[in-house]
Structures are given as structure tokens and as C-alpha cells.
mmCIF file of C-alpha atoms in Angstrom:
data_model
loop_
_atom_site.group_PDB
_atom_site.id
_atom_site.type_symbol
_atom_site.label_atom_id
_atom_site.label_comp_id
_atom_site.label_asym_id
_atom_site.label_seq_id
_atom_site.Cartn_x
_atom_site.Cartn_y
_atom_site.Cartn_z
ATOM 1 C CA MET Z 62 268.708 -67.532 -157.308
ATOM 2 C CA PRO Z 63 266.037 -64.950 -157.523
ATOM 3 C CA ILE Z 64 262.806 -65.703 -159.297
ATOM 4 C CA ILE Z 65 261.561 -63.054 -161.608
ATOM 5 C CA THR Z 66 257.852 -63.480 -162.656
ATOM 6 C CA VAL Z 67 257.073 -61.428 -165.777
ATOM 7 C CA GLU Z 68 253.415 -60.992 -166.430
ATOM 8 C CA GLY Z 69 252.383 -62.713 -169.498
ATOM 9 C CA TYR Z 70 255.767 -64.630 -169.825
ATOM 10 C CA GLY Z 71 256.169 -66.785 -166.762
ATOM 11 C CA GLU Z 72 258.676 -67.340 -163.917
ATOM 12 C CA PHE Z 73 262.338 -67.382 -164.466
ATOM 13 C CA GLU Z 74 265.420 -68.013 -162.300
ATOM 14 C CA VAL Z 75 268.041 -65.347 -162.777
ATOM 15 C CA PRO Z 76 271.621 -65.105 -161.541
ATOM 16 C CA GLU Z 77 271.952 -63.197 -158.310
ATOM 17 C CA GLY Z 78 272.685 -59.486 -159.044
ATOM 18 C CA LYS Z 79 271.866 -59.391 -162.823
ATOM 19 C CA ARG Z 80 270.577 -56.321 -164.189
ATOM 20 C CA LEU Z 81 266.720 -56.655 -164.546
ATOM 21 C CA VAL Z 82 266.906 -55.363 -168.122
ATOM 22 C CA LEU Z 83 269.239 -58.183 -169.109
ATOM 23 C CA ALA Z 84 267.249 -60.884 -167.189
ATOM 24 C CA LEU Z 85 264.056 -59.643 -169.110
ATOM 25 C CA THR Z 86 265.753 -60.036 -172.511
ATOM 26 C CA ASP Z 87 268.056 -63.100 -171.657
ATOM 27 C CA GLU Z 88 265.966 -65.209 -169.373
ATOM 28 C CA ALA Z 89 262.406 -64.245 -170.104
ATOM 29 C CA GLY Z 90 262.640 -63.420 -173.729
ATOM 30 C CA VAL Z 91 260.921 -60.006 -173.391
ATOM 31 C CA ASP Z 92 261.510 -57.654 -176.429
ATOM 32 C CA GLN Z 93 262.377 -54.971 -173.814
ATOM 33 C CA LEU Z 94 263.484 -51.523 -174.964
ATOM 34 C CA HIS Z 95 266.706 -50.002 -173.737
ATOM 35 C CA ALA Z 96 267.399 -47.372 -176.297
ATOM 36 C CA CYS Z 97 270.173 -45.562 -174.245
ATOM 37 C CA GLY Z 98 272.058 -48.858 -173.841
ATOM 38 C CA GLY Z 99 271.005 -48.997 -170.130
ATOM 39 C CA ASN Z 100 272.498 -45.643 -168.917
ATOM 40 C CA ALA Z 101 269.373 -44.199 -167.314
ATOM 41 C CA ARG Z 102 268.922 -41.447 -169.733
ATOM 42 C CA CYS Z 103 265.724 -42.479 -171.902
ATOM 43 C CA THR Z 104 263.239 -44.231 -169.758
ATOM 44 C CA THR Z 105 262.471 -46.734 -172.538
ATOM 45 C CA CYS Z 106 263.351 -49.714 -170.252
ATOM 46 C CA ARG Z 107 260.659 -48.805 -167.633
ATOM 47 C CA VAL Z 108 258.655 -51.473 -165.960
ATOM 48 C CA GLU Z 109 255.882 -51.768 -163.288
ATOM 49 C CA ILE Z 110 257.008 -53.721 -160.128
ATOM 50 C CA LEU Z 111 253.877 -55.641 -159.120
ATOM 51 C CA ASP Z 112 255.480 -57.288 -156.059
ATOM 52 C CA GLY Z 113 258.797 -57.442 -154.539
ATOM 53 C CA GLU Z 114 259.984 -53.862 -155.337
ATOM 54 C CA PRO Z 115 263.638 -53.256 -154.335
ATOM 55 C CA THR Z 116 264.060 -50.811 -151.401
ATOM 56 C CA ARG Z 117 266.711 -48.667 -153.056
ATOM 57 C CA MET Z 118 267.379 -46.919 -156.445
ATOM 58 C CA THR Z 119 270.258 -45.381 -158.068
ATOM 59 C CA VAL Z 120 270.661 -41.668 -157.991
ATOM 60 C CA ALA Z 121 270.528 -41.869 -161.878
ATOM 61 C CA GLU Z 122 267.309 -43.568 -161.828
ATOM 62 C CA ARG Z 123 265.792 -41.118 -159.289
ATOM 63 C CA ASP Z 124 266.908 -38.059 -161.179
ATOM 64 C CA CYS Z 125 265.856 -39.458 -164.583
ATOM 65 C CA LEU Z 126 262.330 -40.345 -163.421
ATOM 66 C CA ALA Z 127 262.007 -37.045 -161.597
ATOM 67 C CA SER Z 128 263.106 -35.072 -164.804
ATOM 68 C CA ARG Z 129 260.384 -36.841 -166.789
ATOM 69 C CA GLU Z 130 257.804 -36.536 -163.907
ATOM 70 C CA LEU Z 131 257.248 -40.331 -163.955
ATOM 71 C CA ALA Z 132 255.868 -42.188 -160.951
ATOM 72 C CA GLY Z 133 254.840 -45.752 -160.416
ATOM 73 C CA VAL Z 134 257.604 -47.219 -162.704
ATOM 74 C CA ARG Z 135 261.125 -48.219 -162.417
ATOM 75 C CA LEU Z 136 264.015 -48.349 -164.815
ATOM 76 C CA SER Z 137 265.000 -51.922 -165.429
ATOM 77 C CA CYS Z 138 268.493 -50.945 -166.496
ATOM 78 C CA GLN Z 139 268.929 -49.609 -162.877
ATOM 79 C CA LEU Z 140 267.705 -52.581 -160.979
ATOM 80 C CA GLU Z 141 269.617 -55.640 -159.854
ATOM 81 C CA CYS Z 142 267.998 -58.917 -159.169
ATOM 82 C CA HIS Z 143 268.577 -59.649 -155.488
ATOM 83 C CA GLN Z 144 265.162 -60.971 -154.613
ATOM 84 C CA ASP Z 145 262.026 -62.344 -156.126
ATOM 85 C CA MET Z 146 260.020 -59.862 -158.010
ATOM 86 C CA THR Z 147 256.980 -59.818 -160.191
ATOM 87 C CA VAL Z 148 257.019 -57.202 -163.005
ATOM 88 C CA ARG Z 149 255.026 -56.016 -165.921
ATOM 89 C CA ALA Z 150 257.038 -55.101 -169.107
ATOM 90 C CA ILE Z 151 255.545 -52.007 -170.268
ATOM 91 C CA SER Z 152 257.915 -50.681 -172.712
ATOM 92 C CA ARG Z 153 258.533 -53.202 -175.527
ATOM 93 C CA ILE Z 154 259.892 -53.174 -179.065
ATOM 94 C CA GLU Z 155 256.413 -54.409 -180.298
ATOM 95 C CA GLY Z 156 254.349 -51.522 -181.049
ATOM 96 C CA SER Z 157 257.129 -48.909 -180.563
ATOM 97 C CA GLY Z 158 257.930 -48.504 -184.151
ATOM 98 C CA ARG Z 159 261.602 -49.051 -183.327
ATOM 99 C CA GLU Z 160 263.732 -51.566 -185.214
ATOM 100 C CA ASP Z 161 265.432 -52.902 -182.262
ATOM 101 C CA GLY Z 162 265.699 -52.541 -178.435
ATOM 102 C CA GLY Z 163 268.941 -50.587 -178.462
ATOM 103 C CA SER Z 164 272.484 -51.471 -177.897
ATOM 104 C CA ARG Z 165 272.952 -54.241 -175.250
ATOM 105 C CA PRO Z 166 273.455 -52.843 -171.840
ATOM 106 C CA GLU Z 167 276.590 -53.523 -170.035
ATOM 107 C CA ASP Z 168 276.607 -56.266 -167.205
ATOM 108 C CA GLN Z 169 277.175 -53.822 -164.540
ATOM 109 C CA ILE Z 170 274.894 -50.831 -163.797
ATOM 110 C CA GLN Z 171 275.761 -47.675 -165.590
ATOM 111 C CA PRO Z 172 276.585 -44.806 -165.504
ATOM 112 C CA GLN Z 173 279.391 -45.284 -163.087
ATOM 113 C CA PRO Z 174 279.986 -44.421 -160.319
ATOM 114 C CA VAL Z 175 276.711 -45.948 -159.036
ATOM 115 C CA GLU Z 176 275.179 -44.153 -156.038
ATOM 116 C CA TRP Z 177 272.275 -45.565 -154.155
ATOM 117 C CA VAL Z 178 269.387 -44.125 -152.250
ATOM 118 C CA GLU Z 179 267.123 -45.827 -149.947
ATOM 119 C CA LEU Z 180 263.289 -45.571 -150.757
ATOM 120 C CA PRO Z 181 260.955 -44.509 -148.104
ATOM 121 C CA ALA Z 182 259.104 -47.467 -146.341
ATOM 122 C CA GLU Z 183 255.430 -47.808 -147.633
ATOM 123 C CA GLY Z 184 253.000 -47.574 -144.803
#
């Protein structure tokens, strides 16, 4: 099982393939925002990947981040836990003025159909 290290929260074993947004809320107890319900529309679930960044992203994530001109962050609703990662939860309920994080995301990445793109290798 992958180990997700969340800055300020600790290390957590998570089920293989679990969406990171759900691992953050379920296993790590992070008050993670996900206002659109995990559909790659709002960017409230964004995180910083400090180590172990996945080498691919969904087309929905790529397009959402590009439309908002965001760089250096990933959408936790569009990431699956397949390897160890260290993340910083930067979009939390605390301090947001919201009453809750949003409706619980589905277990599988949305929106369907999911299309993947490989990220360029860092070098």
C-alpha cells in the first residue's frame, strides 16, 4: 500500500489506487476542500506535491489548471495513490469561510471518461 506523507499531519497507508482527495480526508483527517465534488472544475482541492509526484495527469486536470493559469500545484481529486508521495494540503476548510468541504467525491476519478496525459520528465 502506498504511504502518503502529509506535511503537518504525518504518514498514512492508503489503499492502492484511492483518490488522493479521499485519502487526505479519510486516512489523514485533513479538512480538504473539494467544492465541486471532485470533478476538476473548481481547483479548491489543490495540493503541492513535495516528493513522489505522479508522472501523468488527467486531461481534465491539465485543462482546469491551465484555464486558471495555475502552476506548481495538482488537483487532489484527479490523483490516484499508486506510489509514496509527500504532499502539502494548501486548500483547507479552515480559514476558507466555507461551512464544509463540499459534497463527497466519488470513489473513481470524475468526470468520465478519464483521459490521461504523460508529464514531461524533469531534467
